[in-house]
XYZ file of C-alpha atoms in Angstrom:
724
model
C 41.516 -35.868 5.184
C 39.837 -33.296 2.951
C 41.853 -30.909 0.907
C 41.562 -27.445 2.470
C 42.418 -24.319 0.489
C 42.776 -20.844 1.919
C 40.548 -18.344 0.093
C 41.399 -14.667 -0.233
C 39.438 -11.637 -1.139
C 39.404 -10.692 -4.817
C 40.073 -7.000 -3.955
C 42.509 -5.088 -1.823
C 41.817 -4.241 1.844
C 44.378 -1.643 2.825
C 45.319 0.453 5.830
C 46.755 3.931 5.115
C 48.782 5.987 7.576
C 50.622 9.220 6.809
C 54.331 9.578 7.356
C 56.492 12.644 8.072
C 57.515 12.543 4.488
C 53.911 12.823 3.412
C 53.540 15.977 5.482
C 56.728 17.277 3.947
C 55.474 16.624 0.409
C 51.974 17.970 0.997
C 50.997 21.052 -0.919
C 51.004 23.983 1.624
C 47.821 25.319 -0.013
C 46.093 21.955 0.618
C 47.151 22.003 4.308
C 45.999 25.596 4.714
C 42.652 24.835 3.126
C 42.168 21.793 5.372
C 43.074 23.802 8.467
C 40.783 26.676 7.521
C 37.826 24.279 6.958
C 38.543 22.486 10.206
C 38.419 25.778 12.115
C 35.273 27.023 10.342
C 33.447 23.756 11.027
C 34.620 23.640 14.655
C 33.519 27.225 15.291
C 30.206 26.531 13.628
C 29.519 23.417 15.725
C 30.476 25.215 18.909
C 27.963 27.913 18.076
C 25.249 25.297 17.407
C 25.907 23.688 20.853
C 25.815 27.155 22.464
C 22.462 27.965 20.857
C 21.102 24.503 21.689
C 22.057 25.030 25.314
C 20.087 28.295 25.223
C 17.047 26.507 23.868
C 17.249 28.097 20.453
C 17.726 24.840 18.468
C 14.378 23.111 18.103
C 15.226 19.451 17.940
C 18.509 17.606 18.163
C 21.994 19.055 17.797
C 24.198 16.173 16.614
C 27.671 17.719 16.938
C 30.472 16.592 14.714
C 33.175 18.044 16.963
C 36.126 15.673 16.908
C 35.003 14.076 13.621
C 35.847 16.929 11.255
C 39.026 15.301 9.967
C 37.270 12.567 8.057
C 34.945 14.922 6.194
C 37.518 17.587 5.472
C 40.262 15.181 4.413
C 38.013 13.367 1.980
C 35.966 16.243 0.569
C 38.773 18.770 0.016
C 39.838 16.816 -3.112
C 36.369 16.532 -4.667
C 34.842 18.628 -7.457
C 31.629 20.544 -7.192
C 30.132 18.080 -9.611
C 30.980 15.214 -7.317
C 28.034 14.342 -5.017
C 28.033 13.982 -1.239
C 25.299 12.874 1.118
C 25.426 12.040 4.765
C 23.758 11.093 7.950
C 22.012 12.811 10.872
C 25.436 13.853 12.101
C 26.240 15.670 8.912
C 27.048 19.345 9.547
C 30.748 18.788 8.905
C 30.147 16.909 5.659
C 27.729 19.550 4.389
C 29.929 22.453 5.351
C 33.074 20.891 3.875
C 31.313 20.421 0.547
C 29.640 23.798 0.594
C 32.799 25.670 1.519
C 34.856 23.756 -1.112
C 32.247 24.766 -3.639
C 32.391 28.491 -2.959
C 36.111 28.644 -2.134
C 38.156 25.588 -3.192
C 41.303 27.149 -1.695
C 41.401 29.113 1.597
C 43.685 31.979 2.595
C 44.353 31.690 6.345
C 45.099 35.391 6.546
C 41.625 36.245 5.144
C 39.676 33.138 6.030
C 36.081 34.234 5.903
C 35.037 35.565 2.443
C 31.574 36.930 1.799
C 30.581 33.631 0.122
C 31.755 31.597 3.043
C 29.925 33.842 5.478
C 26.729 33.296 3.415
C 27.225 29.498 3.604
C 27.731 29.723 7.397
C 24.671 31.936 7.780
C 22.358 29.900 5.609
C 23.456 26.633 7.244
C 22.907 27.984 10.776
C 19.556 29.467 9.652
C 18.550 25.973 8.426
C 19.513 24.337 11.707
C 17.437 26.898 13.581
C 14.471 26.218 11.271
C 14.432 29.591 9.564
C 13.290 30.713 6.125
C 16.749 31.853 4.892
C 18.097 28.298 5.390
C 19.130 26.064 2.530
C 15.899 24.104 2.856
C 13.755 27.082 3.934
C 13.889 25.869 7.550
C 12.296 22.458 6.881
C 15.352 20.316 7.068
C 16.876 21.550 10.243
C 19.964 19.898 11.648
C 19.426 16.535 9.998
C 18.334 17.440 6.455
C 20.839 19.746 4.779
C 20.868 19.963 1.000
C 22.414 22.327 -1.551
C 22.395 20.696 -4.977
C 24.396 23.536 -6.570
C 27.340 22.555 -4.347
C 26.883 18.782 -4.846
C 25.503 18.435 -1.306
C 22.757 15.924 -2.060
C 21.175 15.898 1.359
C 21.885 14.597 4.864
C 19.506 12.060 6.323
C 17.896 11.322 9.693
C 17.356 7.641 8.995
C 20.435 5.589 9.793
C 21.758 4.392 6.430
C 18.699 5.759 4.707
C 20.527 8.033 2.301
C 22.904 5.447 0.933
C 20.600 4.080 -1.815
C 19.939 7.664 -2.976
C 23.713 8.137 -3.247
C 23.840 4.939 -5.370
C 21.265 6.467 -7.700
C 23.305 9.616 -7.992
C 26.351 7.570 -8.877
C 24.397 5.654 -11.522
C 23.374 8.985 -13.087
C 26.911 10.258 -13.067
C 28.240 7.198 -14.832
C 25.455 6.987 -17.362
C 25.704 10.632 -18.147
C 29.239 9.884 -19.400
C 31.150 11.704 -16.675
C 33.860 10.498 -14.325
C 32.237 12.267 -11.370
C 31.779 10.266 -8.207
C 29.507 10.217 -5.160
C 30.467 9.850 -1.482
C 27.915 8.622 1.052
C 28.848 9.213 4.689
C 27.436 7.178 7.515
C 28.492 5.945 10.901
C 29.344 2.609 12.393
C 25.732 2.068 13.393
C 24.684 2.016 9.729
C 27.148 -0.632 8.642
C 24.723 -3.391 9.667
C 21.647 -1.767 8.064
C 20.103 -3.551 5.046
C 19.947 -0.481 2.865
C 23.780 -0.078 3.169
C 24.568 -3.705 2.552
C 22.066 -4.026 -0.338
C 23.543 -0.882 -1.904
C 27.053 -2.264 -1.559
C 25.975 -5.383 -3.508
C 24.104 -3.425 -6.156
C 26.830 -0.827 -6.794
C 29.419 -3.613 -6.994
C 27.304 -5.607 -9.452
C 26.853 -2.497 -11.659
C 30.324 -0.929 -11.127
C 28.935 2.406 -9.883
C 31.274 5.164 -8.668
C 30.058 5.301 -5.078
C 32.376 5.599 -2.053
C 30.888 4.148 1.109
C 32.571 6.401 3.680
C 32.293 4.894 7.202
C 32.831 7.380 10.023
C 33.583 4.809 12.724
C 33.251 6.790 15.944
C 33.035 3.534 17.936
C 29.499 4.122 19.310
C 26.004 4.040 17.969
C 24.596 6.271 20.646
C 25.978 4.236 23.559
C 26.326 0.722 22.034
C 29.924 0.063 21.118
C 31.075 -1.426 17.829
C 32.451 -4.420 19.696
C 28.981 -5.091 21.001
C 27.284 -4.700 17.654
C 29.361 -6.823 15.353
C 31.801 -9.706 15.306
C 34.197 -7.828 12.941
C 34.918 -4.321 14.380
C 37.114 -3.518 11.356
C 34.123 -2.170 9.519
C 35.867 -1.664 6.204
C 35.970 -5.472 5.957
C 32.362 -5.262 4.723
C 33.757 -4.055 1.379
C 35.819 -7.096 0.229
C 32.820 -9.324 1.054
C 31.016 -7.637 -1.830
C 34.064 -7.393 -4.134
C 34.652 -3.783 -3.199
C 38.188 -2.590 -2.391
C 38.449 -0.960 1.022
C 40.724 1.441 2.804
C 41.063 1.863 6.554
C 42.536 5.118 7.872
C 43.003 7.270 11.007
C 40.251 9.821 10.718
C 41.924 12.116 13.278
C 44.688 12.619 10.626
C 43.113 14.627 7.800
C 46.127 14.181 5.548
C 45.996 10.434 5.851
C 42.305 10.599 4.978
C 43.140 12.728 1.951
C 45.798 10.279 0.771
C 43.514 7.234 1.223
C 40.712 9.163 -0.608
C 43.072 9.918 -3.479
C 43.704 6.204 -3.919
C 39.982 5.475 -3.773
C 39.217 8.310 -6.212
C 41.616 6.864 -8.802
C 39.683 3.608 -8.581
C 36.288 5.322 -8.752
C 37.065 7.722 -11.581
C 38.539 4.952 -13.700
C 35.145 3.262 -13.801
C 36.213 0.319 -11.661
C 33.170 0.412 -9.319
C 32.595 1.373 -5.742
C 35.050 1.812 -2.850
C 34.832 1.656 0.924
C 36.734 4.006 3.227
C 36.629 3.516 7.008
C 37.869 6.483 9.007
C 38.311 5.954 12.682
C 37.069 9.124 14.344
C 35.671 10.162 17.685
C 32.834 12.423 18.620
C 33.948 14.426 21.620
C 30.393 14.773 22.916
C 27.375 12.535 23.415
C 25.024 11.589 20.580
C 23.198 14.846 20.994
C 24.031 17.989 22.928
C 27.085 19.368 24.733
C 27.635 16.682 27.401
C 30.498 14.113 26.973
C 29.615 10.484 26.598
C 31.233 9.723 29.972
C 28.447 11.756 31.616
C 26.112 8.941 30.559
C 28.384 6.134 31.729
C 29.086 4.315 28.455
C 32.670 5.482 28.061
C 35.413 6.684 30.413
C 36.896 10.107 30.913
C 40.372 8.587 30.269
C 39.171 7.298 26.877
C 37.811 10.691 26.005
C 40.985 12.477 27.062
C 43.082 10.107 24.942
C 41.041 10.885 21.849
C 40.908 14.622 22.545
C 44.709 14.637 22.554
C 44.447 13.530 18.931
C 42.252 16.478 17.872
C 42.475 16.824 14.037
C 42.718 20.606 14.280
C 45.726 20.371 16.569
C 47.328 17.750 14.332
C 47.202 19.810 11.208
C 48.256 23.034 13.014
C 51.183 21.258 14.684
C 52.424 19.690 11.446
C 52.125 23.042 9.568
C 53.824 24.953 12.396
C 56.741 22.542 12.518
C 57.335 23.060 8.863
C 57.168 26.849 8.950
C 53.758 26.986 7.221
C 51.809 28.482 10.121
C 52.787 31.098 12.652
C 49.536 31.836 14.519
C 46.871 29.191 14.635
C 45.025 31.225 17.234
C 44.488 33.982 14.692
C 42.833 31.477 12.332
C 40.540 30.274 15.064
C 39.717 33.820 16.010
C 38.540 34.610 12.465
C 36.314 31.534 12.477
C 34.744 32.172 15.892
C 34.352 35.897 15.069
C 32.514 35.100 11.884
C 30.174 32.750 13.718
C 29.501 35.385 16.366
C 28.506 37.742 13.618
C 26.342 35.194 11.812
C 24.522 34.304 15.011
C 23.998 37.997 15.800
C 22.312 38.448 12.417
C 19.816 35.699 13.191
C 19.178 36.558 16.868
C 18.179 39.523 18.931
C 17.773 40.320 22.602
C 14.720 38.603 24.095
C 12.543 41.358 25.643
C 10.617 38.773 27.674
C 13.551 36.694 28.824
C 16.266 36.926 31.441
C 18.965 39.556 31.078
C 21.342 38.583 28.315
C 18.997 36.043 26.797
C 18.308 35.976 23.058
C 15.595 34.882 20.664
C 15.197 34.172 16.962
C 14.425 37.391 15.017
C 10.688 36.998 14.433
C 10.881 38.044 10.785
C 13.074 35.075 9.893
C 10.582 32.348 10.668
C 8.795 30.680 7.706
C 5.196 31.685 7.135
C 2.710 29.225 8.568
C 1.087 29.041 5.122
C 4.288 27.464 3.862
C 3.638 24.245 5.792
C 2.245 22.131 2.907
C 3.920 23.922 0.028
C 5.986 21.475 -2.013
C 4.483 18.247 -0.674
C 4.033 17.766 -4.407
C 4.843 19.985 -7.294
C 2.418 22.326 -9.012
C 2.320 20.108 -12.184
C 3.285 23.015 -14.447
C 5.353 20.497 -16.412
C 2.055 19.262 -17.867
C 1.231 22.616 -19.357
C 0.700 22.506 -23.102
C 0.300 18.780 -23.296
C -2.365 17.156 -25.428
C -5.083 15.517 -23.361
C -7.673 13.103 -24.745
C -10.587 10.984 -23.709
C -11.837 7.945 -25.681
C -15.275 9.532 -26.186
C -13.678 12.488 -27.906
C -11.290 10.616 -30.218
C -12.220 10.789 -33.876
C -9.415 8.804 -35.417
C -9.085 5.128 -36.240
C -9.382 2.704 -33.342
C -8.262 -0.848 -32.794
C -8.589 -3.486 -30.086
C -5.523 -4.139 -27.924
C -4.905 -5.702 -24.542
C -3.939 -3.650 -21.579
C -0.624 -5.424 -21.209
C 0.242 -4.775 -24.860
C -0.562 -1.064 -24.338
C 1.612 -0.962 -21.254
C 4.669 -2.206 -23.205
C 3.864 -0.015 -26.223
C 3.476 3.266 -24.313
C 6.681 2.645 -22.313
C 8.557 1.883 -25.529
C 7.208 5.063 -27.136
C 8.368 7.244 -24.291
C 11.812 5.587 -24.237
C 12.003 6.070 -28.028
C 11.220 9.776 -27.812
C 13.128 10.663 -24.607
C 16.460 9.070 -23.685
C 16.058 10.071 -20.069
C 13.660 7.214 -19.277
C 15.144 4.066 -17.665
C 13.310 1.036 -16.365
C 14.562 -1.026 -13.451
C 13.260 -3.916 -11.350
C 13.547 -7.609 -10.897
C 13.496 -9.611 -14.128
C 12.297 -6.660 -16.190
C 15.133 -7.419 -18.712
C 14.242 -11.054 -19.280
C 11.273 -13.458 -19.533
C 10.024 -11.738 -22.708
C 8.900 -8.676 -20.849
C 9.335 -9.432 -17.174
C 6.897 -11.587 -15.252
C 3.809 -10.198 -17.039
C 5.109 -8.872 -20.355
C 4.926 -5.174 -19.514
C 8.572 -4.639 -20.731
C 8.210 -6.858 -23.751
C 10.677 -5.888 -26.455
C 12.181 -3.012 -24.523
C 15.590 -4.577 -23.535
C 16.540 -5.213 -27.180
C 15.320 -1.775 -28.301
C 16.997 0.124 -25.547
C 20.258 -1.542 -24.388
C 21.451 -0.359 -20.967
C 18.118 1.295 -20.158
C 16.119 -1.717 -18.986
C 17.945 -2.828 -15.821
C 17.415 -6.158 -14.119
C 18.101 -5.658 -10.464
C 19.107 -7.989 -7.618
C 16.282 -8.960 -5.262
C 16.808 -5.881 -3.115
C 13.833 -3.567 -3.223
C 15.359 -1.290 -0.592
C 18.460 -0.694 -2.649
C 16.909 -0.375 -6.154
C 13.872 1.741 -5.032
C 16.264 4.140 -3.337
C 18.591 4.044 -6.294
C 15.652 5.109 -8.405
C 14.994 7.962 -5.971
C 18.607 9.095 -6.278
C 18.403 8.996 -10.077
C 15.251 11.031 -9.991
C 16.740 13.714 -7.667
C 19.809 13.993 -9.896
C 17.506 15.191 -12.655
C 19.306 13.882 -15.722
C 17.176 10.707 -16.016
C 13.607 9.696 -15.215
C 13.391 6.226 -13.622
C 10.515 3.835 -13.880
C 10.820 1.309 -11.046
C 8.859 -1.954 -10.835
C 7.900 -3.789 -7.668
C 6.937 -7.260 -8.850
C 4.230 -7.291 -6.188
C 3.003 -4.338 -4.070
C 3.572 -6.297 -0.801
C 7.277 -5.877 -1.447
C 6.999 -2.199 -0.583
C 7.214 -3.174 3.025
C 10.874 -4.269 2.671
C 11.548 -0.869 0.946
C 9.251 1.158 3.146
C 11.922 3.567 4.301
C 12.955 4.395 0.713
C 9.375 4.573 -0.545
C 7.849 6.649 2.199
C 10.607 8.291 4.266
C 12.865 9.105 1.357
C 11.173 9.271 -2.104
C 7.817 10.489 -0.770
C 9.214 13.187 1.543
C 12.306 14.320 -0.393
C 10.788 17.289 -2.217
C 9.013 18.764 0.800
C 11.731 17.989 3.361
C 14.442 19.709 1.408
C 12.483 22.877 0.878
C 9.860 22.026 -1.703
C 11.813 22.698 -4.901
C 13.547 19.432 -5.680
C 11.767 17.470 -8.453
C 11.411 13.749 -7.936
C 10.299 12.416 -11.291
C 9.905 8.727 -10.493
C 7.238 6.286 -11.581
C 6.696 3.117 -9.473
C 4.752 0.339 -11.206
C 3.214 -2.553 -9.357
C 0.408 -5.040 -9.861
C -2.403 -6.045 -7.588
C -2.651 -9.850 -7.725
C -5.697 -10.544 -5.515
C -7.429 -13.675 -6.813
C -4.369 -15.115 -8.523
C -3.541 -17.640 -5.788
C -0.340 -16.024 -4.637
C -1.377 -15.874 -0.974
C -1.012 -13.465 1.877
C 2.252 -11.827 0.947
C 1.731 -11.176 -2.766
C -1.857 -10.011 -3.005
C -2.388 -6.646 -1.313
C -3.887 -3.422 -2.730
C -1.485 -0.725 -1.572
C -3.660 2.309 -2.542
C -4.720 3.015 0.976
C -1.113 3.062 2.262
C 0.131 5.422 -0.492
C -2.907 7.689 -0.275
C -2.251 8.348 3.366
C 1.451 8.912 2.911
C 2.768 12.384 1.829
C 4.260 13.152 -1.524
C 2.868 10.400 -3.761
C 0.426 10.690 -6.646
C -1.490 7.544 -7.553
C -3.025 6.421 -10.849
C -5.128 3.287 -11.355
C -6.049 2.639 -15.010
C -8.846 0.172 -15.742
C -8.841 0.227 -19.571
C -6.188 0.038 -22.261
C -6.997 3.503 -23.477
C -6.688 4.942 -19.989
C -3.468 3.082 -19.373
C -1.743 4.855 -22.272
C -3.017 8.312 -21.259
C -2.510 7.964 -17.561
C 0.966 6.501 -17.966
C 1.981 9.377 -20.222
C 0.822 11.855 -17.616
C 2.608 9.984 -14.849
C 5.787 9.870 -16.833
C 5.674 13.589 -17.443
C 5.030 14.645 -13.832
C 7.951 15.732 -11.629
C 6.463 14.013 -8.610
C 6.728 10.349 -7.628
C 3.736 8.524 -9.048
C 2.473 5.108 -8.125
C 0.977 3.369 -11.163
C -1.313 0.559 -10.022
C -2.081 -2.317 -12.344
C -4.189 -5.463 -11.791
C -3.439 -8.934 -13.063
C -7.085 -9.438 -14.049
C -6.837 -6.453 -16.370
C -3.679 -7.395 -18.252
C -5.428 -9.664 -20.767
C -8.561 -7.476 -21.106
C -8.908 -5.628 -24.392
C -10.339 -2.325 -25.313
C -10.343 0.305 -28.045
C -7.228 2.395 -28.461
C -5.936 4.669 -31.250
C -4.225 2.817 -34.102
C -1.160 5.080 -34.165
C -1.335 7.442 -31.179
C 0.672 6.647 -28.085
C 1.349 10.268 -27.150
C -1.853 11.582 -25.626
C -2.343 12.222 -21.951
C -5.298 11.938 -19.681
C -5.777 15.054 -17.657
C -4.346 15.091 -14.178
C -7.094 14.802 -11.607
C -9.870 13.778 -14.001
C -12.160 10.853 -13.120
C -14.332 9.079 -15.716
C -18.074 8.521 -15.345
C -18.497 5.005 -16.682
C -22.252 4.992 -16.221
C -24.610 7.854 -15.463
C -27.343 7.466 -12.885
C -29.320 9.133 -10.119
C -29.815 6.632 -7.286
C -26.299 6.052 -5.890
C -22.755 7.187 -6.616
C -20.446 4.215 -6.949
C -16.740 5.087 -6.608
C -14.220 2.544 -7.687
C -10.938 1.875 -9.467
C -8.928 -0.798 -11.249
C -10.679 -4.167 -11.793
C -13.510 -3.332 -9.398
C -14.872 -0.795 -11.900
C -15.901 -3.701 -14.140
C -17.246 -5.661 -11.181
C -19.257 -2.623 -10.178
C -20.736 -2.143 -13.628
C -21.635 -5.811 -13.777
C -23.333 -5.677 -10.421
C -25.335 -2.561 -11.339
C -26.518 -4.305 -14.526
C -27.635 -7.423 -12.525
C -29.374 -5.364 -9.822
C -31.076 -2.841 -12.054
C -30.449 0.163 -9.743
C -29.889 3.508 -11.488
C -26.384 3.899 -10.260
C -23.683 6.411 -11.376
C -20.432 4.553 -11.593
C -17.270 6.696 -11.435
C -13.831 5.296 -12.260
C -11.659 7.488 -10.019
C -8.408 6.936 -11.937
C -6.446 9.380 -9.794
C -6.458 8.310 -6.150
C -4.218 10.592 -4.164
C -5.668 13.439 -2.146
C -4.061 16.133 -4.343
C -5.337 14.682 -7.633
C -8.718 13.120 -6.833
C -11.472 14.619 -8.984
C -13.657 16.170 -6.280
C -15.581 18.165 -8.888
C -16.937 15.103 -10.600
C -17.383 13.202 -7.333
C -19.138 16.134 -5.660
C -21.496 16.756 -8.561
C -22.537 13.151 -8.482
C -23.083 13.071 -4.678
C -25.193 16.196 -4.843
C -27.363 14.394 -7.443
C -27.669 10.956 -5.809
C -27.189 11.799 -2.056
C -25.831 8.283 -1.637
C -22.302 6.848 -1.914
C -20.979 3.332 -2.277
C -17.154 2.921 -2.343
C -16.087 -0.247 -4.046
C -12.564 -1.795 -3.634
C -11.195 -5.309 -3.533
C -8.512 -5.311 -0.860
C -8.426 -5.942 2.871
C -10.328 -3.648 5.180
C -7.360 -2.771 7.402
C -5.304 -0.984 4.829
C -8.194 0.016 2.610
C -8.343 3.044 0.414
C -12.019 3.484 1.218
C -11.428 4.195 4.836
C -9.637 7.459 3.986
C -12.013 8.247 1.121
C -15.190 7.805 3.164
C -13.846 10.047 5.872
C -13.043 12.758 3.356
C -16.472 12.448 1.722
C -18.151 12.894 5.107
C -16.114 15.960 5.771
C -16.880 17.525 2.388
C -20.455 16.364 1.647
C -22.084 15.445 4.930
C -25.056 17.752 4.390
C -25.787 16.111 1.020
C -25.828 12.475 2.278
C -29.111 10.688 2.953
C -27.404 7.681 4.498
C -23.938 6.755 5.752
C -21.261 6.153 3.177
C -21.468 2.490 2.231
C -18.433 0.335 1.450
C -17.409 -2.801 -0.341
C -14.029 -4.249 0.580
C -12.230 -7.416 1.448
C -12.029 -9.136 4.820
C -9.546 -8.361 7.538
C -7.484 -11.378 6.596
C -5.053 -11.279 3.718
C -5.984 -13.624 0.830
C -4.968 -17.213 1.372
C -3.613 -19.831 -1.039
C -6.816 -21.870 -0.692
C -9.089 -20.917 -3.512
C -12.120 -20.940 -1.262
C -10.542 -18.769 1.414
C -8.999 -16.422 -1.111
C -12.404 -15.822 -2.615
C -13.855 -15.161 0.825
C -11.116 -12.573 1.524
C -11.641 -10.360 -1.485
C -14.527 -8.484 -3.090
C -15.905 -9.047 -6.559
C -19.253 -8.680 -8.283
C -21.287 -10.629 -5.678
C -20.142 -8.301 -2.859
C -20.991 -5.216 -4.866
C -24.444 -6.658 -5.679
C -25.126 -7.282 -2.002
C -24.050 -3.709 -1.116
C -26.291 -2.225 -3.830
C -29.205 -4.129 -2.305
C -28.372 -2.656 1.149
C -28.250 0.800 -0.352
C -31.529 0.349 -2.187
C -33.450 -0.965 0.827
C -32.033 1.288 3.575
C -34.676 3.535 5.022
C -33.696 7.244 4.885
């Protein structure tokens, strides 16, 4: 018979319940503050449901009624400098943090101060989509952010905000504070990859993040028992070496006590924690109907949970101890304040039924505000020194592109301690898989971070670091194809964060990756992602093709307060070019292309390694082509001045890229050229690109799938012989 040993978790997994003695010992001011917050949040949510029923809330109204105890009990003990983010059902989390910020202690006899009224008004305005809202009406019900209060932003993607919270926790720890971050999410998010990846990453790095699970038993209508084999969701924590607490979320004091234990662990620098609060939403996923109306839970079940209302629990305990004489008066203050707040935002609808209301027209955002803040205005570049190789008069030397990549990153880290580099294997292998971080780990301990293989988690962590503002992350995806496993963080979170939260939040993140077409790595390691990023909001894109340009473009990318994709190509790493002997500080101007060859017969637009292939093909063909290295590829930064001047001269365009036709950059670019310069074109925009298929491992099939000099040469011949 084999020897069998029972294994146990390396960390505690605890259940916390309050006792009568705990209520006796509780600070009366704490209980009063919790009760006041509970009433304010309940009255707020009732108002939202009322307005939603009247058709005044555009979009969903995910009510937190019934779940307030978890948020209030956990947030009441936090500091303003502690961070909180949450889920689509996040009004209670946001309000608890915002109210605690403006009024850490509440007086039940004078509950609604001017500051609290402002919080209620701006939050309701945001949910109604109005300009006075915290995010200028863009966030609505599911995207509430107020950085000043430590409210980092609620999130409509299930589990999507958790990696950002991990990044905030990283920034807190590495800034030398003992502040912490709480990320709130429901039972439905517990099985999401971004949550589990973040648990692993924060545990590996001992980050002060509390994973707060609001287990309300249902993900819309699917029960926890249907969704997982372990319905005690806090059990996820010990599996990652994270201590966990399970608590009755309908008992705000019990939540507060469990949170106090978790906070002691977090603030001591011992790593993350998990708290599971069992709560219950009194209504359906969205709107004012109970879940029983949709048949997935019974009225008896709902009645049993309603009898455990967290507001009633706190009021009863306070009353029995002589700490409260008139709970109705507290509620009346909260409901009265919300009636006044709503009245300020609404007016009688002259075209509606008697008694109907409408939004005050002057409170809507201006239509011209629609695209403001998709990216920043780049004022952070003002005063910087820009340079082109043709204008440099100092001493030059030959260096490879990969050497320049490591050198310029080292220079920026040397001169600015805010820069940190993270990605898979960037801290080892003598500079990562290609040498781009060579020498940096030894020079900058703790600032070159090798991550687990979890792009979803570490990309989002980078986004959270960027939004915090104290550090400037440089994230590496070893191959661009890996963006697909992190697509939510890259496109829904990082790319949209500035605009979604009102247009003012800087997101200074650089994402480096290398195109490996032609290197034999096959279908899942060889894509050119430029077309995907160019058609996704928020991102800037640079694509350096020479060592000199790499230095200048990377410096500009690292200075911008927007997320910037820096594209590299494996074919270019060993190529050499002239660069200054002792100047790694210059920038290349934002939005400035480079004319690599002047000509009058055709405008050839290209980037990365295909610039050299285009020049080679032009030389072989003999056509008088103007070859433009775009360098900046996103729609906000592309150099239309240079491109337009060339098109008006040549009247013919050839777009040259290497990657597959389906996700190609040229598809977007040719459409935009037709819109802008149709009257100047003598023939349709011509294109060079790869096949529909992704490159294969077979050398023959890989070559057939991508474009190089021969394909450009054939396209130039088509252009030259086309009758116009």
